[in-house]
Amino acid sequence: MGAAVTWGLLGAWAVHDLEELATVPWWLRRRVPELRKRFPQVPEGVWRRAETTGAAEFATAVGVMGAVVGTAAAAGRLTGGRSGFYQSALTGFGLHGVMHMAQAAAVRGYTPGSVTSPLAVLPFTLWARGRLRKAGVLRPARPRDAVAGLAAA
């Protein structure tokens, strides 16, 4: 399996998370008051947490996820794409992109990550899964694998 399929996960993730790094802090400050009114069923603790998440804290979280995604990509490369960890991370990454697009639809506007999801996340995920399938190493997608991958993402 070529490096583009395995290390590409880390590359596509980096593109996506650069968008999030650049937009999350200001987006939260600007949109949480409006969203709190629009979605009163969301627990108040969620809104408080969103309002108090600073750029440094978010950047740290992105760095931790970068280490996880990098490890998954390395596992994929070392196993020719056969690694369950890599394949779960790839699936989770794609589902994460779908979630971003659903969030944008729910708020009827931009949400951090919603630009790179249809431009990088989903196309890369579908392409990489297609390459894995063609090579005969793609594991069947099971609901529990999707849940685990999404949870990791």
Short mmCIF file of N, CA and C in Angstrom, two decimals, residues 60-110:
data_model
loop_
_atom_site.label_atom_id
_atom_site.label_comp_id
_atom_site.label_asym_id
_atom_site.label_seq_id
_atom_site.Cartn_x
_atom_site.Cartn_y
_atom_site.Cartn_z
N THR A 60 -3.73 22.43 22.09
CA THR A 60 -3.19 21.25 22.78
C THR A 60 -3.99 20.00 22.40
N ALA A 61 -5.29 20.13 22.38
CA ALA A 61 -6.14 18.99 22.00
C ALA A 61 -5.85 18.56 20.56
N VAL A 62 -5.66 19.53 19.68
CA VAL A 62 -5.34 19.22 18.28
C VAL A 62 -3.99 18.50 18.21
N GLY A 63 -3.03 18.94 19.01
CA GLY A 63 -1.73 18.27 19.04
C GLY A 63 -1.83 16.84 19.52
N VAL A 64 -2.63 16.59 20.53
CA VAL A 64 -2.81 15.22 21.03
C VAL A 64 -3.45 14.36 19.94
N MET A 65 -4.47 14.90 19.28
CA MET A 65 -5.10 14.14 18.20
C MET A 65 -4.12 13.93 17.05
N GLY A 66 -3.25 14.89 16.80
CA GLY A 66 -2.24 14.72 15.76
C GLY A 66 -1.34 13.53 16.05
N ALA A 67 -0.99 13.36 17.32
CA ALA A 67 -0.17 12.21 17.71
C ALA A 67 -0.92 10.90 17.47
N VAL A 68 -2.21 10.90 17.79
CA VAL A 68 -3.03 9.69 17.58
C VAL A 68 -3.14 9.38 16.09
N VAL A 69 -3.46 10.40 15.28
CA VAL A 69 -3.62 10.20 13.84
C VAL A 69 -2.27 9.81 13.22
N GLY A 70 -1.20 10.45 13.66
CA GLY A 70 0.12 10.08 13.15
C GLY A 70 0.47 8.65 13.47
N THR A 71 0.14 8.20 14.66
CA THR A 71 0.39 6.81 15.05
C THR A 71 -0.44 5.86 14.19
N ALA A 72 -1.69 6.23 13.94
CA ALA A 72 -2.55 5.39 13.09
C ALA A 72 -2.00 5.32 11.67
N ALA A 73 -1.56 6.46 11.14
CA ALA A 73 -1.00 6.48 9.79
C ALA A 73 0.27 5.63 9.72
N ALA A 74 1.10 5.72 10.75
CA ALA A 74 2.33 4.91 10.78
C ALA A 74 1.98 3.42 10.85
N ALA A 75 0.98 3.08 11.64
CA ALA A 75 0.55 1.68 11.73
C ALA A 75 0.05 1.20 10.37
N GLY A 76 -0.67 2.06 9.68
CA GLY A 76 -1.15 1.71 8.34
C GLY A 76 0.01 1.49 7.39
N ARG A 77 0.98 2.36 7.45
CA ARG A 77 2.15 2.24 6.55
C ARG A 77 2.93 0.96 6.84
N LEU A 78 3.15 0.69 8.11
CA LEU A 78 3.95 -0.49 8.49
C LEU A 78 3.27 -1.80 8.14
N THR A 79 1.94 -1.80 8.02
CA THR A 79 1.20 -3.04 7.76
C THR A 79 0.62 -3.08 6.35
N GLY A 80 1.03 -2.16 5.51
CA GLY A 80 0.47 -2.14 4.16
C GLY A 80 -1.01 -1.83 4.13
N GLY A 81 -1.47 -1.04 5.11
CA GLY A 81 -2.88 -0.66 5.18
C GLY A 81 -3.74 -1.66 5.92
N ARG A 82 -3.17 -2.75 6.40
CA ARG A 82 -3.96 -3.81 7.06
C ARG A 82 -4.29 -3.51 8.52
N SER A 83 -3.60 -2.59 9.13
CA SER A 83 -3.80 -2.30 10.55
C SER A 83 -5.26 -1.94 10.85
N GLY A 84 -5.83 -2.63 11.84
CA GLY A 84 -7.18 -2.31 12.27
C GLY A 84 -7.26 -0.91 12.85
N PHE A 85 -6.20 -0.52 13.56
CA PHE A 85 -6.14 0.83 14.14
C PHE A 85 -6.18 1.88 13.03
N TYR A 86 -5.37 1.68 11.99
CA TYR A 86 -5.36 2.61 10.86
C TYR A 86 -6.73 2.66 10.19
N GLN A 87 -7.30 1.49 9.90
CA GLN A 87 -8.58 1.47 9.19
C GLN A 87 -9.70 2.08 10.04
N SER A 88 -9.67 1.84 11.34
CA SER A 88 -10.67 2.46 12.22
C SER A 88 -10.49 3.98 12.26
N ALA A 89 -9.24 4.43 12.32
CA ALA A 89 -8.99 5.87 12.31
C ALA A 89 -9.46 6.49 11.00
N LEU A 90 -9.22 5.82 9.90
CA LEU A 90 -9.66 6.31 8.59
C LEU A 90 -11.18 6.41 8.54
N THR A 91 -11.85 5.38 9.01
CA THR A 91 -13.32 5.40 9.04
C THR A 91 -13.82 6.51 9.96
N GLY A 92 -13.22 6.62 11.14
CA GLY A 92 -13.61 7.67 12.07
C GLY A 92 -13.39 9.06 11.50
N PHE A 93 -12.30 9.23 10.78
CA PHE A 93 -12.00 10.52 10.14
C PHE A 93 -13.10 10.89 9.15
N GLY A 94 -13.50 9.93 8.33
CA GLY A 94 -14.57 10.20 7.37
C GLY A 94 -15.89 10.51 8.05
N LEU A 95 -16.23 9.74 9.07
CA LEU A 95 -17.47 10.01 9.80
C LEU A 95 -17.41 11.35 10.52
N HIS A 96 -16.24 11.71 10.99
CA HIS A 96 -16.02 13.02 11.62
C HIS A 96 -16.36 14.13 10.61
N GLY A 97 -15.94 13.94 9.37
CA GLY A 97 -16.26 14.92 8.33
C GLY A 97 -17.75 15.02 8.07
N VAL A 98 -18.43 13.88 8.08
CA VAL A 98 -19.89 13.88 7.92
C VAL A 98 -20.54 14.65 9.07
N MET A 99 -20.03 14.45 10.28
CA MET A 99 -20.56 15.16 11.45
C MET A 99 -20.41 16.68 11.29
N HIS A 100 -19.26 17.11 10.77
CA HIS A 100 -19.05 18.54 10.56
C HIS A 100 -20.09 19.10 9.58
N MET A 101 -20.36 18.36 8.52
CA MET A 101 -21.33 18.83 7.55
C MET A 101 -22.74 18.83 8.14
N ALA A 102 -23.04 17.85 8.99
CA ALA A 102 -24.34 17.83 9.67
C ALA A 102 -24.46 19.01 10.63
N GLN A 103 -23.38 19.34 11.34
CA GLN A 103 -23.40 20.50 12.23
C GLN A 103 -23.67 21.78 11.45
N ALA A 104 -23.01 21.93 10.31
CA ALA A 104 -23.23 23.12 9.50
C ALA A 104 -24.68 23.20 9.03
N ALA A 105 -25.25 22.05 8.67
CA ALA A 105 -26.66 22.04 8.26
C ALA A 105 -27.56 22.40 9.44
N ALA A 106 -27.23 21.89 10.63
CA ALA A 106 -28.06 22.16 11.82
C ALA A 106 -28.05 23.63 12.19
N VAL A 107 -26.91 24.29 12.07
CA VAL A 107 -26.85 25.72 12.43
C VAL A 107 -27.13 26.62 11.23
N ARG A 108 -27.33 25.99 10.08
CA ARG A 108 -27.62 26.72 8.84
C ARG A 108 -26.54 27.74 8.51
N GLY A 109 -25.30 27.28 8.60
CA GLY A 109 -24.19 28.17 8.28
C GLY A 109 -22.85 27.49 8.55
N TYR A 110 -21.83 28.29 8.52
CA TYR A 110 -20.48 27.77 8.70
C TYR A 110 -20.26 27.25 10.12
#
